[in-house]
PDB file of C-alpha atoms in Angstrom:
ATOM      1  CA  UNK A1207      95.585 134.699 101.558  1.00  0.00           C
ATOM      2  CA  UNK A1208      98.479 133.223  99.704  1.00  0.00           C
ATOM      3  CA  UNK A1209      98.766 131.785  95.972  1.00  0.00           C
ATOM      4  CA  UNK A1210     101.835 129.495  95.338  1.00  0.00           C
ATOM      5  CA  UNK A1211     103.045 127.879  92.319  1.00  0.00           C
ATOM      6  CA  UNK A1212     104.966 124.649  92.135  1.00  0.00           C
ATOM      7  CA  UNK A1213     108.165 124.873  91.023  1.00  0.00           C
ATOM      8  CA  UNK A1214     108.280 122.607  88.523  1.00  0.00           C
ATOM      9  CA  UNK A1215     106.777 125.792  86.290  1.00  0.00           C
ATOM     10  CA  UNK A1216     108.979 128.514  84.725  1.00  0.00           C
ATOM     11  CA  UNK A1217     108.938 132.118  85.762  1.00  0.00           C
ATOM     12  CA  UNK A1218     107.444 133.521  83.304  1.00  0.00           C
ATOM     13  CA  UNK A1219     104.754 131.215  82.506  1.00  0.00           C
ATOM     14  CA  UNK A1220     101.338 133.065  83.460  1.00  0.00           C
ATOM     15  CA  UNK A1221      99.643 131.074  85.078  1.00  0.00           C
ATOM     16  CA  UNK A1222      96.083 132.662  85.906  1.00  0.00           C
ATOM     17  CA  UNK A1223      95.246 136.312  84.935  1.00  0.00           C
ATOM     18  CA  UNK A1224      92.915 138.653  86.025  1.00  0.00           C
ATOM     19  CA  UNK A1225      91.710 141.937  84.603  1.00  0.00           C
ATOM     20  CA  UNK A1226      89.326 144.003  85.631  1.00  0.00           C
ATOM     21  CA  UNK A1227      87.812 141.401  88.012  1.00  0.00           C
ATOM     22  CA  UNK A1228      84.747 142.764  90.207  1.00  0.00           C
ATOM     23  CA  UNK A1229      82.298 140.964  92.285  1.00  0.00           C
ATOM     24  CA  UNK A1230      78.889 141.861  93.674  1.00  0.00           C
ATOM     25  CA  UNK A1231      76.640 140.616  96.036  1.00  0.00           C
ATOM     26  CA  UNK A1232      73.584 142.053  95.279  1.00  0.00           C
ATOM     27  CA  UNK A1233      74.072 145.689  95.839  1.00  0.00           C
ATOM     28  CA  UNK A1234      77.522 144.901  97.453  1.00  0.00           C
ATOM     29  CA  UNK A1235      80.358 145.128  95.503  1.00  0.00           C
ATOM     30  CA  UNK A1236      82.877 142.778  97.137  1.00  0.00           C
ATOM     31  CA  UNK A1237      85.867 142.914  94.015  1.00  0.00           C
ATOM     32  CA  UNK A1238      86.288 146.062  92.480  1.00  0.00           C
ATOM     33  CA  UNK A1239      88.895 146.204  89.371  1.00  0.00           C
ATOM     34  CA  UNK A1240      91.311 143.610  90.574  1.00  0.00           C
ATOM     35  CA  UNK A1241      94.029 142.925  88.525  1.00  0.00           C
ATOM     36  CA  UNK A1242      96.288 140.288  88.932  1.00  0.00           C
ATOM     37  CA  UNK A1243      98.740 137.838  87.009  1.00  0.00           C
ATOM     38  CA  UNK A1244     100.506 134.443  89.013  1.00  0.00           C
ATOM     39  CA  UNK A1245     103.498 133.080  86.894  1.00  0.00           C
ATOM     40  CA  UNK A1246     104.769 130.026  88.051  1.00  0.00           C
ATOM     41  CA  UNK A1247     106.756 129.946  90.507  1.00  0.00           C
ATOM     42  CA  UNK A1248     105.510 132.950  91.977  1.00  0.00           C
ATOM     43  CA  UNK A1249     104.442 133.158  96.229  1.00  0.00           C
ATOM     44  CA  UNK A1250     102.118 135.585  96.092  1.00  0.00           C
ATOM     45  CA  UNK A1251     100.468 136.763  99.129  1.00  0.00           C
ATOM     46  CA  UNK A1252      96.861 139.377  99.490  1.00  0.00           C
ATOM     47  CA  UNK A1253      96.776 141.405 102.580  1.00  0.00           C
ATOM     48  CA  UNK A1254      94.050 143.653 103.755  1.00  0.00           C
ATOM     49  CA  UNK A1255      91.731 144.316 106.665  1.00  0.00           C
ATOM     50  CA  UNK A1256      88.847 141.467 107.796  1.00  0.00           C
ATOM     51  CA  UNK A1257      85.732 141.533 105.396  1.00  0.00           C
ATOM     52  CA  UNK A1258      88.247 143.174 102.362  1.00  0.00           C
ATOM     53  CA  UNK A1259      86.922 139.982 100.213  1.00  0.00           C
ATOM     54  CA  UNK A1260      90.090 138.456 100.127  1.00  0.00           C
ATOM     55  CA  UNK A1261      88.601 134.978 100.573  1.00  0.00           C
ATOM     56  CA  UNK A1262      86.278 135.980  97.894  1.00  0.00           C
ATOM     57  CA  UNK A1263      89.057 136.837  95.757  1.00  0.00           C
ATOM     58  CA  UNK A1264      90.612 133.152  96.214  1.00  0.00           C
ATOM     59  CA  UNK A1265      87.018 131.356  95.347  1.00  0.00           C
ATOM     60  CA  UNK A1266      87.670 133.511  92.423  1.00  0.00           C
ATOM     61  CA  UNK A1267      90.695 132.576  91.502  1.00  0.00           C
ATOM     62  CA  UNK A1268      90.038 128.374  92.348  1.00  0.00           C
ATOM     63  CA  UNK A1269      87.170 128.929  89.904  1.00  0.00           C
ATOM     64  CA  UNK A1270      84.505 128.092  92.760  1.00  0.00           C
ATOM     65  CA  UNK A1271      82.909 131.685  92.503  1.00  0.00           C
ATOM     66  CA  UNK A1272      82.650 133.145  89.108  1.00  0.00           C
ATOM     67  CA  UNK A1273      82.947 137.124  88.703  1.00  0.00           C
ATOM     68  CA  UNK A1274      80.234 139.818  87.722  1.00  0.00           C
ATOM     69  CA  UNK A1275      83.331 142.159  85.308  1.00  0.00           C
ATOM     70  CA  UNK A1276      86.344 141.423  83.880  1.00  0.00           C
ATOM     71  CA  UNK A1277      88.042 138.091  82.772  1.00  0.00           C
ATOM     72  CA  UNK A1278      89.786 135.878  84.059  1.00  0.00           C
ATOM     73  CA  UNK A1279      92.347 133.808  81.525  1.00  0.00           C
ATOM     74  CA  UNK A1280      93.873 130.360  82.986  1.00  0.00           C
ATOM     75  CA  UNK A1281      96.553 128.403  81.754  1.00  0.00           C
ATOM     76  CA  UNK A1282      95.723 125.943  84.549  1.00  0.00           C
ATOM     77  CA  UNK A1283      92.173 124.462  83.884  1.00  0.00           C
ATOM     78  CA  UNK A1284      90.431 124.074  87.285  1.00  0.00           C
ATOM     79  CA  UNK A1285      91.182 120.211  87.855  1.00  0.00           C
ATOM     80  CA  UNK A1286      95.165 121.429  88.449  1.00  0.00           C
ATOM     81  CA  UNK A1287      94.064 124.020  91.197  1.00  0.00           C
ATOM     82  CA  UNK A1288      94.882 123.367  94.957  1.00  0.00           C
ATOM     83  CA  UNK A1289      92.604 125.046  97.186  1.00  0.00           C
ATOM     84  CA  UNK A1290      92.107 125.174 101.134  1.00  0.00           C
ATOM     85  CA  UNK A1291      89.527 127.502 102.734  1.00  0.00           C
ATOM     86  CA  UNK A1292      89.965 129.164 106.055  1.00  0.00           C
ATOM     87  CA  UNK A1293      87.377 126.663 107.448  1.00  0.00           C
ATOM     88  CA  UNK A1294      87.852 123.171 107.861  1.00  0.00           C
ATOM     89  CA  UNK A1295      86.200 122.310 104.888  1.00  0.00           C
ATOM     90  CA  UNK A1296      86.778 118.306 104.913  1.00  0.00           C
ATOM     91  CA  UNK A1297      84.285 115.921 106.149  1.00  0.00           C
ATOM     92  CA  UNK A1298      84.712 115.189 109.723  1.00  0.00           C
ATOM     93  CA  UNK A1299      82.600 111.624 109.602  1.00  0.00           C
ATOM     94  CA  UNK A1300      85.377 110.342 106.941  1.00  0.00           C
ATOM     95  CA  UNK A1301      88.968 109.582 108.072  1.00  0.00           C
ATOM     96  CA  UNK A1302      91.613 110.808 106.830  1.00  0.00           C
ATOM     97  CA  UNK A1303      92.231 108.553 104.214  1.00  0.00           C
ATOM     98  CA  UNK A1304      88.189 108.682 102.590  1.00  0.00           C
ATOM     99  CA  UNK A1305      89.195 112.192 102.417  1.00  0.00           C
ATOM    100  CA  UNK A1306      92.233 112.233 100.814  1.00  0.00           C
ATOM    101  CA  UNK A1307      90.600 109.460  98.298  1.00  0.00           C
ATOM    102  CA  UNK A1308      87.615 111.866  98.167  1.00  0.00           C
ATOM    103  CA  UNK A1309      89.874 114.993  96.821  1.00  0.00           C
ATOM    104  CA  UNK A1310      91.942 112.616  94.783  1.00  0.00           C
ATOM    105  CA  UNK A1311      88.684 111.250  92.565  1.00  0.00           C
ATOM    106  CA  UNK A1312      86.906 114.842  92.516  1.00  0.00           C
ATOM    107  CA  UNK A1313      89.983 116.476  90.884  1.00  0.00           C
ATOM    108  CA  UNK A1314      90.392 113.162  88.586  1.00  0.00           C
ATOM    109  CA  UNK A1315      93.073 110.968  90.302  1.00  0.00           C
ATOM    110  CA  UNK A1316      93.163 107.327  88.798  1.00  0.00           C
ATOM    111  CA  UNK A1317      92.791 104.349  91.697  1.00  0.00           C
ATOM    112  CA  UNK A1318      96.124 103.469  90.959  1.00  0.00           C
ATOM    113  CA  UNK A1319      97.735 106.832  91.131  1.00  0.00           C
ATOM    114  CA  UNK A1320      95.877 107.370  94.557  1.00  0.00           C
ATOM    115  CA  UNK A1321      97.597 105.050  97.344  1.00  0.00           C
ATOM    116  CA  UNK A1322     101.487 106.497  96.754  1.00  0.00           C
ATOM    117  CA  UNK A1323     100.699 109.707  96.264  1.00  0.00           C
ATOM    118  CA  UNK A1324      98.458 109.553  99.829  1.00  0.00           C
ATOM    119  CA  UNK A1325     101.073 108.116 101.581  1.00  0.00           C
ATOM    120  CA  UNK A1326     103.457 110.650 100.512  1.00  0.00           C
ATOM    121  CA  UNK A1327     100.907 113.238 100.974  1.00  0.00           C
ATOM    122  CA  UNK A1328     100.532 111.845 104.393  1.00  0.00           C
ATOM    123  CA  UNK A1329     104.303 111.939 105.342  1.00  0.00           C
ATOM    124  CA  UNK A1330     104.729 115.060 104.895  1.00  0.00           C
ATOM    125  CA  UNK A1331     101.951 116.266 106.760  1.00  0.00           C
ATOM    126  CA  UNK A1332     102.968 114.282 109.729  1.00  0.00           C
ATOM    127  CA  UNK A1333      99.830 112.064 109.653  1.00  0.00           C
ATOM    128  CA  UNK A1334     100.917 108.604 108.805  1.00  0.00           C
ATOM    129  CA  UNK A1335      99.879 107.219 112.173  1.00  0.00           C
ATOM    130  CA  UNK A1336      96.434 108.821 112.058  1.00  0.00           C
ATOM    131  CA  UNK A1337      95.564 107.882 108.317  1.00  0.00           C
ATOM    132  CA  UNK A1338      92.379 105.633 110.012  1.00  0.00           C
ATOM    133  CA  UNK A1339      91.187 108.613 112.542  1.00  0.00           C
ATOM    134  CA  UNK A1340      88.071 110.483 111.897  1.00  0.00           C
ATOM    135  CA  UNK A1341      88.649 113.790 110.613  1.00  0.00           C
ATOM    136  CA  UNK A1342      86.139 115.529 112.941  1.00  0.00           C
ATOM    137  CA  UNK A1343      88.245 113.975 115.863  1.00  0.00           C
ATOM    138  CA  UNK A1344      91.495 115.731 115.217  1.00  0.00           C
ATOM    139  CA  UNK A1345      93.169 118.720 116.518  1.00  0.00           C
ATOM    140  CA  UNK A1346      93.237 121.927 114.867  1.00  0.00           C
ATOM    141  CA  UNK A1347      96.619 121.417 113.775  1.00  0.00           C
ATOM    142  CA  UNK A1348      96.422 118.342 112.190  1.00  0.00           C
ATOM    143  CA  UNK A1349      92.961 119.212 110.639  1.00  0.00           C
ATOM    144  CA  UNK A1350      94.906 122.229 109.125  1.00  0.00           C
ATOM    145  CA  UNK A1351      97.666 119.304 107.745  1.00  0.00           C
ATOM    146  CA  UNK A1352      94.591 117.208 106.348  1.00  0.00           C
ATOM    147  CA  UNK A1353      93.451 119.950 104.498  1.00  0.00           C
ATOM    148  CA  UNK A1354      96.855 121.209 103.280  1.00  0.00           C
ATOM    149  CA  UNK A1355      97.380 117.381 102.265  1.00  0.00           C
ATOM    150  CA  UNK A1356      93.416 116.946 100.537  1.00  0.00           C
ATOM    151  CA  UNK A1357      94.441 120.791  98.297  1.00  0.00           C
ATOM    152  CA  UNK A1358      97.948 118.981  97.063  1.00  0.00           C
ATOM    153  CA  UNK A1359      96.690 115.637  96.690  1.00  0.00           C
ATOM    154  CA  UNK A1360      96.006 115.808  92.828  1.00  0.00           C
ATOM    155  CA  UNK A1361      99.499 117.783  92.075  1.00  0.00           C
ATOM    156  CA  UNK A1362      98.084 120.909  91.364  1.00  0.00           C
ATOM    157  CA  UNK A1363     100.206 123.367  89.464  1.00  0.00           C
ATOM    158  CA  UNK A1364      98.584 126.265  91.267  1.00  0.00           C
ATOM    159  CA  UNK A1365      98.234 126.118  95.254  1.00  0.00           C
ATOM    160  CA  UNK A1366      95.789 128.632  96.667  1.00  0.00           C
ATOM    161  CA  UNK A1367      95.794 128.506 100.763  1.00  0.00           C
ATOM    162  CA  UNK A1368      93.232 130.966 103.102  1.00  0.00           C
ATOM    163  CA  UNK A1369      94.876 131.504 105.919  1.00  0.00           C
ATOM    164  CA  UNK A1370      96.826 128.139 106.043  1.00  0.00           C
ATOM    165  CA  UNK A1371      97.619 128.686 110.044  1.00  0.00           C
ATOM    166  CA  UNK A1372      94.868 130.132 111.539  1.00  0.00           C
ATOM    167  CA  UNK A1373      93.548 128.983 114.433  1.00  0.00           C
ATOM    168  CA  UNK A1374      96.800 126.790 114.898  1.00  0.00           C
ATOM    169  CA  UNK A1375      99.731 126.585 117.761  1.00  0.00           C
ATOM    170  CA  UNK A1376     102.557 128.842 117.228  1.00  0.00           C
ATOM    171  CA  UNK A1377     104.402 125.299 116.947  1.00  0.00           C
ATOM    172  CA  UNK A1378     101.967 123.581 114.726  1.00  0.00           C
ATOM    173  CA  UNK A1379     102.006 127.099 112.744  1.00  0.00           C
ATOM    174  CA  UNK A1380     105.845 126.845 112.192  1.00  0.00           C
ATOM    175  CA  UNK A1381     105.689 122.963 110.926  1.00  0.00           C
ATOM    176  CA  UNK A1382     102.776 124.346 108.523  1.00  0.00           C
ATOM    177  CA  UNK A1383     104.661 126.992 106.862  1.00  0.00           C
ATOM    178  CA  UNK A1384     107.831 124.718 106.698  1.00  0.00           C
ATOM    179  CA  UNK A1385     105.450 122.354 104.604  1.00  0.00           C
ATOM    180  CA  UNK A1386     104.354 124.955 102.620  1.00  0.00           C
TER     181      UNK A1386
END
């Protein structure tokens, strides 16, 4: 799991804090006492074993889950957050450009803002060519791009990624993390 600020913020502007943060499912407690603060400018990666609730921890962080204890303070209201699940969480019966479009009016994009900031969106990513293609017809690799493209569409000032590369060629990995 990886949080990354854009640079355009300072160091020591906090960007999202957390204190005390838990999370249960029912009798599960997933989040226990997390505390946290992301300044801008900050990579910050979470490491731990499989089912440690780090992807819970980034739903809390995007706002999409909301905790049992502790607060959470933001700087960055919601509509500036990036955020990219492990899945492939686009919709495969749109191309690539209804769902960049899609992401762009969800987090508030004007129409007119939209077209140059998919096209740029979609040079980087490498997916010019395929800006027509049905999403559920491309490769892992370039589903992982779309999805990388759809979280940084808006300009977010806070990027959160789940596992940006998995499930990706070592080669595809390596273009992905040079994007990043």
């Amino acid at each position: 799991m990886t949080s990354f600020a854009l640079p355009s913020e300072t160091a020591s502007t906090s960007l999202l804090t957390l204190c005390g943060v838990g999370l249960r499912f029912g009798r599960s407690e997933v989040l226990r006492d997390i505390e946290l603060d992301v300044t801008g400018g900050a990579f910050v990666a979470v490491v731990g074993p499989d089912g440690a609730g780090k992807s819970t921890l980034l739903r809390v962080l995007a706002g999409l889950r909301q905790p049992s204890s502790g607060t959470i303070t933001r700087s960055v209201p919601k509509e500036h957050v990036g955020y990219s699940g492990t899945e492939f969480d686009l919709y495969g019966d749109l191309t690539i450009m209804e769902n960049l479009r899609f992401f762009a009016r969800v987090r508030g994009m004007a129409d007119k803002k939209f077209r140059p900031a998919a096209e740029r969106m979609l040079k980087m990513v490498g997916l010019t060519d395929a800006a027509h293609v049905l999403a559920a017809t491309l490769s892992g690799g370039m589903k992982k791009k779309l999805a990388l493209a759809a979280a940084l569409i808006h300009e977010p000032r806070l990027l959160l990624l789940d596992e940006p590369t998995v499930g990706v060629d070592p080669a595809s990995r390596r273009e992905l993390w040079g994007i990043i």
